[in-house]
XYZ file of C-alpha atoms in Angstrom:
368
model
C 106.028 101.836 96.137
C 104.520 105.293 95.674
C 102.204 107.642 97.510
C 98.822 108.038 95.820
C 97.828 111.736 95.800
C 94.644 112.576 97.611
C 94.298 109.386 99.626
C 94.921 111.224 102.855
C 92.064 113.673 102.431
C 89.771 111.469 104.488
C 92.087 111.139 107.490
C 92.092 114.741 108.634
C 90.640 115.788 111.971
C 88.559 118.935 111.855
C 86.750 121.261 114.199
C 83.991 123.788 113.735
C 83.521 126.597 116.244
C 80.377 127.847 117.931
C 80.137 130.878 120.177
C 78.827 130.033 123.621
C 76.917 132.292 126.018
C 80.186 133.334 127.626
C 81.429 134.641 124.277
C 84.183 132.050 123.848
C 84.604 130.079 120.643
C 84.100 126.356 121.141
C 85.417 123.706 118.733
C 82.789 121.073 117.975
C 84.043 117.602 117.148
C 84.178 116.899 113.445
C 85.980 113.926 112.012
C 86.381 112.763 108.452
C 87.457 109.160 108.698
C 90.116 107.409 110.747
C 92.580 106.152 108.145
C 96.212 105.830 109.152
C 98.863 107.344 106.898
C 99.357 104.897 104.078
C 101.264 104.445 100.867
C 99.914 102.590 97.876
C 101.708 99.955 95.840
C 99.940 98.277 92.935
C 96.590 99.518 94.187
C 96.934 98.142 97.724
C 97.280 100.142 100.941
C 99.891 99.455 103.630
C 100.228 101.087 107.050
C 103.538 102.524 108.141
C 105.011 101.367 111.468
C 106.885 104.145 113.294
C 108.028 103.824 116.909
C 105.168 104.452 119.361
C 106.522 104.714 122.932
C 103.554 106.726 124.257
C 101.054 104.260 122.804
C 103.071 101.304 124.120
C 103.035 102.812 127.602
C 99.277 103.438 127.420
C 98.547 99.854 126.388
C 100.566 98.369 129.242
C 98.980 100.726 131.779
C 95.470 99.821 130.604
C 96.272 96.116 130.472
C 97.388 96.132 134.112
C 94.280 98.025 135.207
C 91.915 95.691 133.348
C 93.612 92.558 134.660
C 93.448 93.897 138.205
C 89.722 94.683 137.927
C 88.947 91.292 136.377
C 90.328 89.397 139.373
C 87.439 88.126 141.445
C 84.875 89.396 138.906
C 84.303 86.245 136.896
C 80.685 87.191 136.141
C 81.748 90.341 134.302
C 83.196 90.088 130.795
C 86.922 90.938 130.834
C 86.371 92.927 127.632
C 84.192 95.319 129.632
C 87.052 96.167 131.986
C 89.511 96.533 129.102
C 87.126 98.766 127.142
C 86.282 100.938 130.117
C 89.918 101.252 131.183
C 90.881 102.254 127.632
C 88.027 104.772 127.361
C 88.897 106.323 130.729
C 92.574 106.518 129.847
C 91.962 108.205 126.501
C 89.447 110.707 127.832
C 91.658 111.672 130.771
C 94.856 111.955 128.680
C 93.613 113.476 125.418
C 92.126 116.755 126.577
C 89.733 118.577 124.248
C 90.500 121.702 126.251
C 94.216 121.293 125.505
C 93.367 120.802 121.836
C 91.419 124.071 121.864
C 94.311 125.867 123.568
C 96.782 124.555 120.985
C 94.514 125.683 118.174
C 93.837 129.145 119.566
C 97.571 129.728 120.129
C 98.362 128.643 116.542
C 100.454 125.681 117.686
C 100.728 122.493 115.642
C 97.805 120.171 116.299
C 98.336 116.411 116.676
C 97.645 114.388 113.542
C 98.059 110.790 114.730
C 97.633 108.634 117.828
C 101.205 108.937 119.074
C 101.189 112.733 118.753
C 97.854 112.954 120.574
C 99.199 110.980 123.527
C 102.424 112.989 123.544
C 100.677 116.381 123.375
C 97.838 115.215 125.667
C 95.303 116.765 123.325
C 92.507 115.658 121.028
C 88.868 115.957 120.005
C 86.394 113.204 119.186
C 88.146 111.880 116.076
C 91.465 111.721 117.900
C 89.806 110.076 120.899
C 88.317 107.283 118.824
C 91.417 106.757 116.679
C 93.449 106.361 119.879
C 90.850 104.109 121.502
C 90.717 101.869 118.424
C 94.502 101.558 118.229
C 94.739 100.670 121.913
C 91.825 98.237 121.547
C 93.545 96.542 118.628
C 96.699 96.038 120.672
C 94.668 94.689 123.590
C 92.964 92.176 121.317
C 89.536 93.819 121.542
C 87.147 93.731 118.611
C 86.203 97.378 118.079
C 85.028 99.714 115.340
C 84.073 103.392 114.914
C 80.497 104.671 114.902
C 80.236 107.977 113.041
C 77.355 110.448 113.212
C 76.923 113.050 110.457
C 74.366 115.748 111.226
C 72.694 117.744 108.459
C 72.452 121.463 109.153
C 69.843 123.767 107.654
C 72.339 124.117 104.793
C 75.508 122.069 104.083
C 77.717 124.756 105.611
C 76.147 124.031 108.998
C 76.804 120.290 108.935
C 78.724 118.803 111.847
C 79.622 115.382 113.165
C 80.609 113.249 116.121
C 82.198 109.843 116.491
C 82.015 107.066 119.085
C 83.181 103.453 119.184
C 81.602 100.048 119.619
C 83.254 97.021 121.232
C 82.034 93.486 120.570
C 81.735 90.988 123.412
C 79.137 88.560 124.689
C 77.723 88.204 121.186
C 76.777 91.893 120.796
C 78.206 95.336 120.130
C 78.442 97.880 122.987
C 78.623 101.653 122.484
C 81.255 103.874 124.136
C 81.410 107.648 123.678
C 85.071 108.236 124.423
C 84.897 112.037 124.248
C 82.386 112.331 127.075
C 83.445 109.260 129.045
C 80.002 107.776 128.421
C 78.612 104.278 128.110
C 75.003 103.131 128.189
C 74.071 100.559 130.828
C 70.783 98.720 130.488
C 68.483 99.133 133.515
C 68.534 96.185 135.913
C 71.250 94.598 133.786
C 74.675 93.307 134.745
C 77.481 95.916 134.927
C 78.766 94.831 131.507
C 75.325 94.718 129.844
C 75.666 97.777 127.632
C 73.587 98.922 124.667
C 74.642 99.230 121.049
C 73.756 102.295 118.999
C 70.748 100.753 117.230
C 69.116 99.360 120.359
C 69.848 102.551 122.223
C 68.215 104.851 119.678
C 65.163 102.583 119.545
C 64.454 102.951 123.278
C 62.513 105.991 124.497
C 64.380 105.962 127.837
C 67.797 105.988 126.149
C 69.081 109.147 127.825
C 68.548 107.695 131.280
C 70.915 104.837 130.370
C 73.891 107.167 129.944
C 76.680 106.997 132.521
C 78.826 110.053 131.830
C 81.888 111.717 133.320
C 80.158 115.039 133.969
C 83.128 116.467 135.872
C 85.099 116.795 132.634
C 85.790 120.486 131.947
C 85.017 120.160 128.256
C 81.659 118.564 129.057
C 80.922 121.438 131.434
C 81.837 123.968 128.716
C 79.479 122.338 126.244
C 76.590 122.277 128.683
C 77.198 125.904 129.689
C 77.149 126.861 125.999
C 73.768 125.245 125.410
C 75.167 122.364 123.349
C 73.980 118.769 123.695
C 76.860 116.267 123.996
C 74.515 113.337 123.327
C 72.507 114.815 120.447
C 73.090 111.682 118.364
C 70.635 109.816 120.586
C 67.660 111.735 119.205
C 68.502 113.259 115.813
C 66.497 111.473 113.106
C 68.047 113.151 110.050
C 71.699 112.272 110.518
C 73.692 109.605 108.699
C 75.241 106.826 110.798
C 78.244 104.753 109.761
C 79.114 101.648 111.779
C 82.547 100.423 110.827
C 82.414 102.784 107.832
C 79.361 100.905 106.553
C 76.387 103.027 105.549
C 75.199 105.809 103.271
C 76.209 109.464 103.260
C 73.603 111.813 101.812
C 75.007 114.846 100.006
C 72.867 117.883 99.291
C 73.473 120.498 96.634
C 76.218 122.840 97.828
C 76.148 125.175 94.829
C 74.367 125.865 91.542
C 75.610 127.725 88.499
C 73.971 127.651 85.096
C 73.055 124.071 84.305
C 75.411 122.586 86.911
C 74.701 121.376 90.438
C 77.673 120.777 92.705
C 77.663 118.263 95.558
C 80.601 118.805 97.891
C 81.038 116.887 101.169
C 80.969 119.417 104.009
C 82.146 117.902 107.309
C 81.388 114.526 105.704
C 83.539 111.718 104.265
C 84.931 112.471 100.816
C 85.288 108.877 99.681
C 83.090 105.920 98.826
C 83.801 102.210 98.850
C 85.580 99.938 101.303
C 88.937 101.014 102.706
C 89.409 98.394 105.444
C 89.745 94.619 105.115
C 88.610 94.122 108.712
C 85.461 91.969 108.873
C 83.705 94.605 110.984
C 84.137 97.309 108.355
C 81.991 97.669 105.278
C 81.523 99.845 102.215
C 80.394 103.458 102.241
C 77.880 104.639 99.637
C 77.394 108.248 98.483
C 73.858 109.360 97.623
C 73.111 112.677 95.915
C 69.833 113.992 97.275
C 67.121 115.891 95.396
C 68.845 116.965 92.193
C 66.788 119.841 90.824
C 67.495 119.627 87.101
C 67.277 117.097 84.292
C 70.949 116.155 84.441
C 72.466 114.254 81.530
C 76.017 113.846 82.876
C 77.899 113.321 86.138
C 81.416 114.691 86.713
C 83.502 113.118 89.487
C 86.528 115.180 90.568
C 88.893 112.366 91.584
C 91.622 112.869 94.191
C 92.750 109.247 94.426
C 91.782 105.594 94.481
C 92.946 102.309 95.972
C 92.229 98.650 95.349
C 90.764 97.010 92.287
C 87.182 97.052 91.125
C 84.613 99.240 89.408
C 82.691 102.429 90.043
C 78.928 101.891 89.980
C 76.650 104.890 89.383
C 72.944 104.165 89.859
C 69.990 106.382 88.918
C 66.688 104.581 89.377
C 66.958 101.574 87.047
C 69.911 103.050 85.164
C 73.291 101.522 86.058
C 76.677 102.661 84.801
C 79.889 100.704 85.497
C 83.356 102.239 85.134
C 86.486 100.060 85.633
C 88.988 101.404 88.166
C 91.611 101.394 85.409
C 89.662 104.236 83.761
C 89.688 106.356 86.935
C 92.728 108.640 87.113
C 93.905 110.521 90.198
C 93.761 114.280 89.763
C 91.388 113.993 86.793
C 87.654 114.484 86.311
C 85.725 111.368 85.333
C 82.574 112.008 83.283
C 79.651 109.587 83.088
C 76.973 110.402 80.495
C 73.426 109.247 81.186
C 71.368 107.643 78.438
C 68.430 109.841 79.432
C 67.861 112.749 81.855
C 67.671 111.625 85.472
C 64.820 113.883 86.582
C 64.700 114.337 90.337
C 65.832 110.822 91.168
C 68.630 110.362 93.727
C 72.009 109.288 92.356
C 74.215 106.781 94.199
C 77.929 106.100 93.797
C 79.544 102.871 94.969
C 82.887 101.140 94.550
C 82.456 97.440 93.762
C 85.608 95.430 94.610
C 86.992 92.923 92.133
C 86.794 90.260 94.845
C 83.934 90.258 97.402
C 85.066 91.900 100.633
C 88.166 93.381 99.015
C 89.555 96.906 99.129
C 88.136 99.323 96.557
C 87.510 102.998 97.197
C 87.632 106.380 95.503
C 88.509 109.697 97.148
C 86.920 112.749 95.550
C 86.632 116.513 95.898
C 83.253 117.220 94.306
C 80.510 115.552 92.287
C 78.734 117.674 89.684
C 75.521 116.999 87.779
C 75.261 118.809 84.465
C 72.266 119.552 82.264
C 73.124 120.009 78.601
């Protein structure tokens, strides 16, 4: 069993800082993935299982609360009480303010669920990772919902992440960071909206039930930031259970080369979870300016078995995973210049629904 270099690039939690009216620097939630630390053996990923006393305690506390609330409330889905109890617990225990204090004082930031609960600190990525782990232990069906906002240039990109819980035949959205869920008007207490239905309704903001007493929420509002900007932004990329497309724009040009580097975006493509509620991520290179004849993929790592598929219009290029080497640059030559057509990269698993993904640093289009 060996560690595959680069596979942990996608699991880091990040923050970008904005200066508010008061002059203080405010970290804005940015998360690149939610993968646990893993090792790879024969192309397959396995989670490690360290002791988790703080997580164990949280799960039992939430379980007792949910069971207590469910008594005498037979018309309300028990999953609603469990989800809400978990969301409240995480938001109240994992303080974004504490995370900011740790960062500004140069102390070690938490990097996993157990550390977050122990240090009582976290931002949106930590909140959702903790919520999902607790949900899993409670037997809830839950998945992340990631929002990737495109700035005026890639350096101004930012992101946020929420979670959805499935019950009553539908998904329900919870924003753990802000203690927010979205109740449908005149609906039952547990009749919550999912992200798609929510964004399609013009009255969506009035559905939000938010913990506005949270100090971090107050800091955001005072700084002119919008905690719920994902309700309205039409240019962002949305991943539900890691399923969706990430659009990369040119981050640099030099000579006949255009570089596409993920900035506050996932740096992998493919499927990295076997869970039925998770799907594959596709990378799409937007608006290449030149007549590129080759693509260079700077590979950090890979997992699973399958093939890389590069698509340009009707052109399709397949590369077996065996030909993709960690720490090396993979070059795909096009049979003819691509023009200004978008380029997509996908990882096609050997078996449908299987694990197959590639972690990368940059993608470069070259004109010869």
